[in-house]
Amino acid sequence: MALITSAPFILASASPRRVELLQELGLSFSVMPSGIDETYCSGETPSAHVRRISQAKATVVAVDNPEAWVLGADTIVAIGGEVLGKPKDRDDARRMLRRLSGREHYVLTGFTIVRKSVSVLCRKTVRSTVVFRPIEEDELQWYINTNEPYDKAGGYAVQEKGGLFARRIRGSYSNVIGLPVSEVFEILKKIGAIRFNGCIYDRPG
């Protein structure tokens, strides 16, 4: 029994984490990064930002692929009103991880699913809470000298070495990685974008 899509499916993102999460579902899809400007707008809240960026990513790709289902997503880390993007260098990574050390922070992902030919646009924002244990200085120096922090929001990857710092996660774990798979799957199934090929089941009664 296979998971199939009702039309071509496109991930409008270059994130290897999102690619891996969708591949784990057995989904067949193409990857087409949108290349949009992800700069914050003045006065924009974190949740408003991820909603806007995810919709922009999906819409840009959908314009040239109107028959396809297009998924756009954006993930940020927020703590104490500050949004932590991807570290620019070791000093920036060190600053971010010291900010997160021993504290609670939020990971927000906005995702949008678009299919232009049938005028479908669905979007949702998912928030997870992550609590870090205090990070010792030798651990910090070790971590920033790996390649791991520098293409991740907040400077860490919870599914890799950075998971050593996470004491608790409330909410979607895959959201912290970069895509809330359960919520995405639920919407894709609801709008008819995916189905199970060869699925036979007994009806109640």
PDB file of C-alpha atoms in Angstrom:
ATOM      1  CA  MET A   1       0.000   0.000   0.000  1.00  0.00           C
ATOM      2  CA  ALA A   2       1.538   3.268  -1.135  1.00  0.00           C
ATOM      3  CA  LEU A   3       0.999   6.913  -0.297  1.00  0.00           C
ATOM      4  CA  ILE A   4       0.271   8.743  -3.532  1.00  0.00           C
ATOM      5  CA  THR A   5      -0.577  12.320  -4.507  1.00  0.00           C
ATOM      6  CA  SER A   6      -3.536  13.380  -6.638  1.00  0.00           C
ATOM      7  CA  ALA A   7      -1.287  15.736  -8.624  1.00  0.00           C
ATOM      8  CA  PRO A   8       2.440  16.512  -8.798  1.00  0.00           C
ATOM      9  CA  PHE A   9       3.753  17.588  -5.392  1.00  0.00           C
ATOM     10  CA  ILE A  10       6.424  20.273  -4.918  1.00  0.00           C
ATOM     11  CA  LEU A  11       8.323  21.300  -1.801  1.00  0.00           C
ATOM     12  CA  ALA A  12       9.132  25.012  -2.163  1.00  0.00           C
ATOM     13  CA  SER A  13      12.143  24.792   0.116  1.00  0.00           C
ATOM     14  CA  ALA A  14      15.812  23.842  -0.033  1.00  0.00           C
ATOM     15  CA  SER A  15      15.827  22.631   3.592  1.00  0.00           C
ATOM     16  CA  PRO A  16      17.383  19.146   3.778  1.00  0.00           C
ATOM     17  CA  ARG A  17      15.488  18.555   7.026  1.00  0.00           C
ATOM     18  CA  ARG A  18      12.111  19.103   5.319  1.00  0.00           C
ATOM     19  CA  VAL A  19      13.163  16.915   2.415  1.00  0.00           C
ATOM     20  CA  GLU A  20      14.087  14.090   4.812  1.00  0.00           C
ATOM     21  CA  LEU A  21      10.848  14.390   6.789  1.00  0.00           C
ATOM     22  CA  LEU A  22       8.716  14.124   3.639  1.00  0.00           C
ATOM     23  CA  GLN A  23      10.826  11.287   2.255  1.00  0.00           C
ATOM     24  CA  GLU A  24      10.255   9.344   5.480  1.00  0.00           C
ATOM     25  CA  LEU A  25       6.529   9.378   4.661  1.00  0.00           C
ATOM     26  CA  GLY A  26       7.233   7.705   1.322  1.00  0.00           C
ATOM     27  CA  LEU A  27       5.929  10.746  -0.531  1.00  0.00           C
ATOM     28  CA  SER A  28       7.022  11.373  -4.125  1.00  0.00           C
ATOM     29  CA  PHE A  29       7.825  15.041  -4.692  1.00  0.00           C
ATOM     30  CA  SER A  30      10.065  17.593  -6.398  1.00  0.00           C
ATOM     31  CA  VAL A  31      12.137  20.279  -4.685  1.00  0.00           C
ATOM     32  CA  MET A  32      11.930  23.840  -6.046  1.00  0.00           C
ATOM     33  CA  PRO A  33      13.328  26.518  -3.698  1.00  0.00           C
ATOM     34  CA  SER A  34      11.424  29.797  -4.031  1.00  0.00           C
ATOM     35  CA  GLY A  35      14.365  32.139  -3.536  1.00  0.00           C
ATOM     36  CA  ILE A  36      12.173  34.810  -1.930  1.00  0.00           C
ATOM     37  CA  ASP A  37      13.387  37.571   0.384  1.00  0.00           C
ATOM     38  CA  GLU A  38      12.776  36.448   3.991  1.00  0.00           C
ATOM     39  CA  THR A  39      13.507  39.818   5.623  1.00  0.00           C
ATOM     40  CA  TYR A  40      11.302  40.800   8.541  1.00  0.00           C
ATOM     41  CA  CYS A  41       8.734  43.550   8.087  1.00  0.00           C
ATOM     42  CA  SER A  42       8.700  46.291  10.705  1.00  0.00           C
ATOM     43  CA  GLY A  43       6.399  45.411  13.618  1.00  0.00           C
ATOM     44  CA  GLU A  44       5.820  41.869  12.365  1.00  0.00           C
ATOM     45  CA  THR A  45       5.218  39.215  15.020  1.00  0.00           C
ATOM     46  CA  PRO A  46       7.029  35.865  14.755  1.00  0.00           C
ATOM     47  CA  SER A  47       3.802  34.006  13.928  1.00  0.00           C
ATOM     48  CA  ALA A  48       2.807  36.588  11.305  1.00  0.00           C
ATOM     49  CA  HIS A  49       6.270  36.347   9.775  1.00  0.00           C
ATOM     50  CA  VAL A  50       6.274  32.557   9.325  1.00  0.00           C
ATOM     51  CA  ARG A  51       2.739  32.668   7.902  1.00  0.00           C
ATOM     52  CA  ARG A  52       3.681  35.358   5.383  1.00  0.00           C
ATOM     53  CA  ILE A  53       6.947  33.757   4.325  1.00  0.00           C
ATOM     54  CA  SER A  54       5.474  30.267   3.981  1.00  0.00           C
ATOM     55  CA  GLN A  55       2.656  31.607   1.820  1.00  0.00           C
ATOM     56  CA  ALA A  56       5.051  33.630  -0.313  1.00  0.00           C
ATOM     57  CA  LYS A  57       7.275  30.581  -0.883  1.00  0.00           C
ATOM     58  CA  ALA A  58       4.366  28.384  -1.926  1.00  0.00           C
ATOM     59  CA  THR A  59       2.690  31.023  -4.085  1.00  0.00           C
ATOM     60  CA  VAL A  60       5.822  31.951  -6.054  1.00  0.00           C
ATOM     61  CA  VAL A  61       6.403  28.323  -7.053  1.00  0.00           C
ATOM     62  CA  ALA A  62       2.690  27.649  -7.655  1.00  0.00           C
ATOM     63  CA  VAL A  63       2.449  30.451 -10.231  1.00  0.00           C
ATOM     64  CA  ASP A  64       4.672  28.472 -12.608  1.00  0.00           C
ATOM     65  CA  ASN A  65       3.197  25.107 -11.554  1.00  0.00           C
ATOM     66  CA  PRO A  66      -0.566  25.705 -11.292  1.00  0.00           C
ATOM     67  CA  GLU A  67      -1.545  22.022 -11.467  1.00  0.00           C
ATOM     68  CA  ALA A  68       0.784  20.969  -8.649  1.00  0.00           C
ATOM     69  CA  TRP A  69       0.303  20.858  -4.906  1.00  0.00           C
ATOM     70  CA  VAL A  70       2.965  23.199  -3.518  1.00  0.00           C
ATOM     71  CA  LEU A  71       4.133  23.213   0.094  1.00  0.00           C
ATOM     72  CA  GLY A  72       5.966  26.217   1.510  1.00  0.00           C
ATOM     73  CA  ALA A  73       7.265  26.428   5.084  1.00  0.00           C
ATOM     74  CA  ASP A  74       9.264  28.726   7.325  1.00  0.00           C
ATOM     75  CA  THR A  75      10.663  28.006  10.800  1.00  0.00           C
ATOM     76  CA  ILE A  76      12.020  30.401  13.427  1.00  0.00           C
ATOM     77  CA  VAL A  77      13.243  30.236  17.020  1.00  0.00           C
ATOM     78  CA  ALA A  78      11.996  32.880  19.449  1.00  0.00           C
ATOM     79  CA  ILE A  79      13.022  33.656  23.027  1.00  0.00           C
ATOM     80  CA  GLY A  80      12.043  36.610  25.189  1.00  0.00           C
ATOM     81  CA  GLY A  81      10.669  38.514  22.225  1.00  0.00           C
ATOM     82  CA  GLU A  82      13.844  38.023  20.173  1.00  0.00           C
ATOM     83  CA  VAL A  83      13.869  35.993  16.984  1.00  0.00           C
ATOM     84  CA  LEU A  84      16.998  33.918  16.426  1.00  0.00           C
ATOM     85  CA  GLY A  85      17.822  33.257  12.797  1.00  0.00           C
ATOM     86  CA  LYS A  86      20.753  31.302  11.398  1.00  0.00           C
ATOM     87  CA  PRO A  87      24.100  32.247  12.986  1.00  0.00           C
ATOM     88  CA  LYS A  88      26.366  34.329  10.773  1.00  0.00           C
ATOM     89  CA  ASP A  89      29.563  33.028  12.382  1.00  0.00           C
ATOM     90  CA  ARG A  90      30.964  31.365  15.517  1.00  0.00           C
ATOM     91  CA  ASP A  91      30.486  34.449  17.680  1.00  0.00           C
ATOM     92  CA  ASP A  92      26.848  34.681  16.615  1.00  0.00           C
ATOM     93  CA  ALA A  93      26.312  30.963  17.299  1.00  0.00           C
ATOM     94  CA  ARG A  94      27.939  31.342  20.724  1.00  0.00           C
ATOM     95  CA  ARG A  95      25.665  34.288  21.547  1.00  0.00           C
ATOM     96  CA  MET A  96      22.527  32.403  20.507  1.00  0.00           C
ATOM     97  CA  LEU A  97      23.357  29.257  22.446  1.00  0.00           C
ATOM     98  CA  ARG A  98      24.213  31.231  25.571  1.00  0.00           C
ATOM     99  CA  ARG A  99      20.830  32.944  25.192  1.00  0.00           C
ATOM    100  CA  LEU A 100      19.073  29.570  25.011  1.00  0.00           C
ATOM    101  CA  SER A 101      21.131  27.903  27.771  1.00  0.00           C
ATOM    102  CA  GLY A 102      19.016  26.892  30.783  1.00  0.00           C
ATOM    103  CA  ARG A 103      15.898  28.555  29.366  1.00  0.00           C
ATOM    104  CA  GLU A 104      12.639  27.879  27.571  1.00  0.00           C
ATOM    105  CA  HIS A 105      12.136  28.995  23.988  1.00  0.00           C
ATOM    106  CA  TYR A 106       9.639  28.549  21.164  1.00  0.00           C
ATOM    107  CA  VAL A 107       9.957  27.087  17.698  1.00  0.00           C
ATOM    108  CA  LEU A 108       7.336  28.286  15.238  1.00  0.00           C
ATOM    109  CA  THR A 109       6.707  26.898  11.772  1.00  0.00           C
ATOM    110  CA  GLY A 110       4.242  28.356   9.340  1.00  0.00           C
ATOM    111  CA  PHE A 111       3.281  26.188   6.391  1.00  0.00           C
ATOM    112  CA  THR A 112       1.121  26.856   3.338  1.00  0.00           C
ATOM    113  CA  ILE A 113      -0.269  24.446   0.758  1.00  0.00           C
ATOM    114  CA  VAL A 114      -1.335  25.900  -2.597  1.00  0.00           C
ATOM    115  CA  ARG A 115      -2.809  24.506  -5.807  1.00  0.00           C
ATOM    116  CA  LYS A 116      -3.593  27.349  -8.175  1.00  0.00           C
ATOM    117  CA  SER A 117      -5.632  25.387 -10.735  1.00  0.00           C
ATOM    118  CA  VAL A 118      -8.332  24.569  -8.180  1.00  0.00           C
ATOM    119  CA  SER A 119      -7.936  27.759  -6.086  1.00  0.00           C
ATOM    120  CA  VAL A 120      -6.805  25.964  -2.917  1.00  0.00           C
ATOM    121  CA  LEU A 121      -4.748  27.768  -0.287  1.00  0.00           C
ATOM    122  CA  CYS A 122      -4.420  26.344   3.226  1.00  0.00           C
ATOM    123  CA  ARG A 123      -2.038  27.601   5.873  1.00  0.00           C
ATOM    124  CA  LYS A 124      -1.307  26.928   9.528  1.00  0.00           C
ATOM    125  CA  THR A 125       1.179  27.905  12.230  1.00  0.00           C
ATOM    126  CA  VAL A 126       2.467  25.350  14.747  1.00  0.00           C
ATOM    127  CA  ARG A 127       4.350  26.210  17.926  1.00  0.00           C
ATOM    128  CA  SER A 128       6.528  23.903  20.023  1.00  0.00           C
ATOM    129  CA  THR A 129       8.208  24.700  23.331  1.00  0.00           C
ATOM    130  CA  VAL A 130      11.792  23.591  23.943  1.00  0.00           C
ATOM    131  CA  VAL A 131      13.582  23.724  27.312  1.00  0.00           C
ATOM    132  CA  PHE A 132      17.374  23.685  27.258  1.00  0.00           C
ATOM    133  CA  ARG A 133      19.470  22.535  30.177  1.00  0.00           C
ATOM    134  CA  PRO A 134      22.386  24.804  31.125  1.00  0.00           C
ATOM    135  CA  ILE A 135      25.140  24.438  28.527  1.00  0.00           C
ATOM    136  CA  GLU A 136      28.639  24.139  29.969  1.00  0.00           C
ATOM    137  CA  GLU A 137      31.390  26.233  28.384  1.00  0.00           C
ATOM    138  CA  ASP A 138      33.359  23.222  27.081  1.00  0.00           C
ATOM    139  CA  GLU A 139      30.170  21.862  25.486  1.00  0.00           C
ATOM    140  CA  LEU A 140      29.493  25.221  23.873  1.00  0.00           C
ATOM    141  CA  GLN A 141      33.002  25.486  22.428  1.00  0.00           C
ATOM    142  CA  TRP A 142      32.804  21.932  21.109  1.00  0.00           C
ATOM    143  CA  TYR A 143      29.423  22.500  19.467  1.00  0.00           C
ATOM    144  CA  ILE A 144      30.234  25.761  17.700  1.00  0.00           C
ATOM    145  CA  ASN A 145      33.316  24.082  16.233  1.00  0.00           C
ATOM    146  CA  THR A 146      31.142  21.520  14.457  1.00  0.00           C
ATOM    147  CA  ASN A 147      29.403  22.406  11.193  1.00  0.00           C
ATOM    148  CA  GLU A 148      26.000  21.883  12.745  1.00  0.00           C
ATOM    149  CA  PRO A 149      24.842  25.308  14.014  1.00  0.00           C
ATOM    150  CA  TYR A 150      25.311  27.412  10.915  1.00  0.00           C
ATOM    151  CA  ASP A 151      22.340  26.600   8.708  1.00  0.00           C
ATOM    152  CA  LYS A 152      19.814  26.164  11.513  1.00  0.00           C
ATOM    153  CA  ALA A 153      17.475  28.719  13.083  1.00  0.00           C
ATOM    154  CA  GLY A 154      18.625  29.295  16.654  1.00  0.00           C
ATOM    155  CA  GLY A 155      21.975  27.677  15.928  1.00  0.00           C
ATOM    156  CA  TYR A 156      21.119  24.070  16.824  1.00  0.00           C
ATOM    157  CA  ALA A 157      19.687  20.852  15.397  1.00  0.00           C
ATOM    158  CA  VAL A 158      17.635  18.917  17.943  1.00  0.00           C
ATOM    159  CA  GLN A 159      17.754  15.751  15.817  1.00  0.00           C
ATOM    160  CA  GLU A 160      21.549  15.807  15.750  1.00  0.00           C
ATOM    161  CA  LYS A 161      24.228  16.783  18.287  1.00  0.00           C
ATOM    162  CA  GLY A 162      22.143  19.739  19.473  1.00  0.00           C
ATOM    163  CA  GLY A 163      19.678  17.285  20.967  1.00  0.00           C
ATOM    164  CA  LEU A 164      22.129  16.926  23.853  1.00  0.00           C
ATOM    165  CA  PHE A 165      20.988  20.326  25.121  1.00  0.00           C
ATOM    166  CA  ALA A 166      17.212  19.781  24.915  1.00  0.00           C
ATOM    167  CA  ARG A 167      15.763  18.699  28.243  1.00  0.00           C
ATOM    168  CA  ARG A 168      12.069  18.845  27.305  1.00  0.00           C
ATOM    169  CA  ILE A 169       9.952  19.410  24.218  1.00  0.00           C
ATOM    170  CA  ARG A 170       6.247  20.209  24.403  1.00  0.00           C
ATOM    171  CA  GLY A 171       4.337  19.914  21.158  1.00  0.00           C
ATOM    172  CA  SER A 172       5.453  18.618  17.778  1.00  0.00           C
ATOM    173  CA  TYR A 173       8.997  17.231  17.716  1.00  0.00           C
ATOM    174  CA  SER A 174       9.181  17.326  13.916  1.00  0.00           C
ATOM    175  CA  ASN A 175       8.190  20.993  14.071  1.00  0.00           C
ATOM    176  CA  VAL A 176      11.425  21.669  15.958  1.00  0.00           C
ATOM    177  CA  ILE A 177      13.281  19.961  13.114  1.00  0.00           C
ATOM    178  CA  GLY A 178      11.553  22.157  10.533  1.00  0.00           C
ATOM    179  CA  LEU A 179       8.146  20.770   9.549  1.00  0.00           C
ATOM    180  CA  PRO A 180       5.164  19.687  11.708  1.00  0.00           C
ATOM    181  CA  VAL A 181       4.569  16.458   9.814  1.00  0.00           C
ATOM    182  CA  SER A 182       1.371  15.402  11.589  1.00  0.00           C
ATOM    183  CA  GLU A 183      -0.367  18.723  10.903  1.00  0.00           C
ATOM    184  CA  VAL A 184       0.854  18.846   7.291  1.00  0.00           C
ATOM    185  CA  PHE A 185      -0.288  15.268   6.643  1.00  0.00           C
ATOM    186  CA  GLU A 186      -3.702  15.947   8.188  1.00  0.00           C
ATOM    187  CA  ILE A 187      -4.354  18.902   5.894  1.00  0.00           C
ATOM    188  CA  LEU A 188      -2.999  17.171   2.779  1.00  0.00           C
ATOM    189  CA  LYS A 189      -5.381  14.265   3.379  1.00  0.00           C
ATOM    190  CA  LYS A 190      -8.325  16.560   4.133  1.00  0.00           C
ATOM    191  CA  ILE A 191      -7.973  18.532   0.883  1.00  0.00           C
ATOM    192  CA  GLY A 192      -7.469  15.413  -1.224  1.00  0.00           C
ATOM    193  CA  ALA A 193      -3.820  16.002  -2.040  1.00  0.00           C
ATOM    194  CA  ILE A 194      -2.803  12.529  -0.842  1.00  0.00           C
ATOM    195  CA  ARG A 195      -4.416   9.126  -0.512  1.00  0.00           C
ATOM    196  CA  PHE A 196      -3.477   5.527   0.166  1.00  0.00           C
ATOM    197  CA  ASN A 197      -3.291   3.445  -2.994  1.00  0.00           C
ATOM    198  CA  GLY A 198      -4.811  -0.019  -2.623  1.00  0.00           C
ATOM    199  CA  CYS A 199      -6.262   0.702   0.819  1.00  0.00           C
ATOM    200  CA  ILE A 200      -9.016  -1.760   1.722  1.00  0.00           C
ATOM    201  CA  TYR A 201     -10.651  -1.608   5.121  1.00  0.00           C
ATOM    202  CA  ASP A 202     -13.771  -2.904   6.830  1.00  0.00           C
ATOM    203  CA  ARG A 203     -16.512  -0.386   7.401  1.00  0.00           C
ATOM    204  CA  PRO A 204     -18.097  -0.383  10.898  1.00  0.00           C
ATOM    205  CA  GLY A 205     -21.346  -2.338  11.112  1.00  0.00           C
TER     206      GLY A 205
END
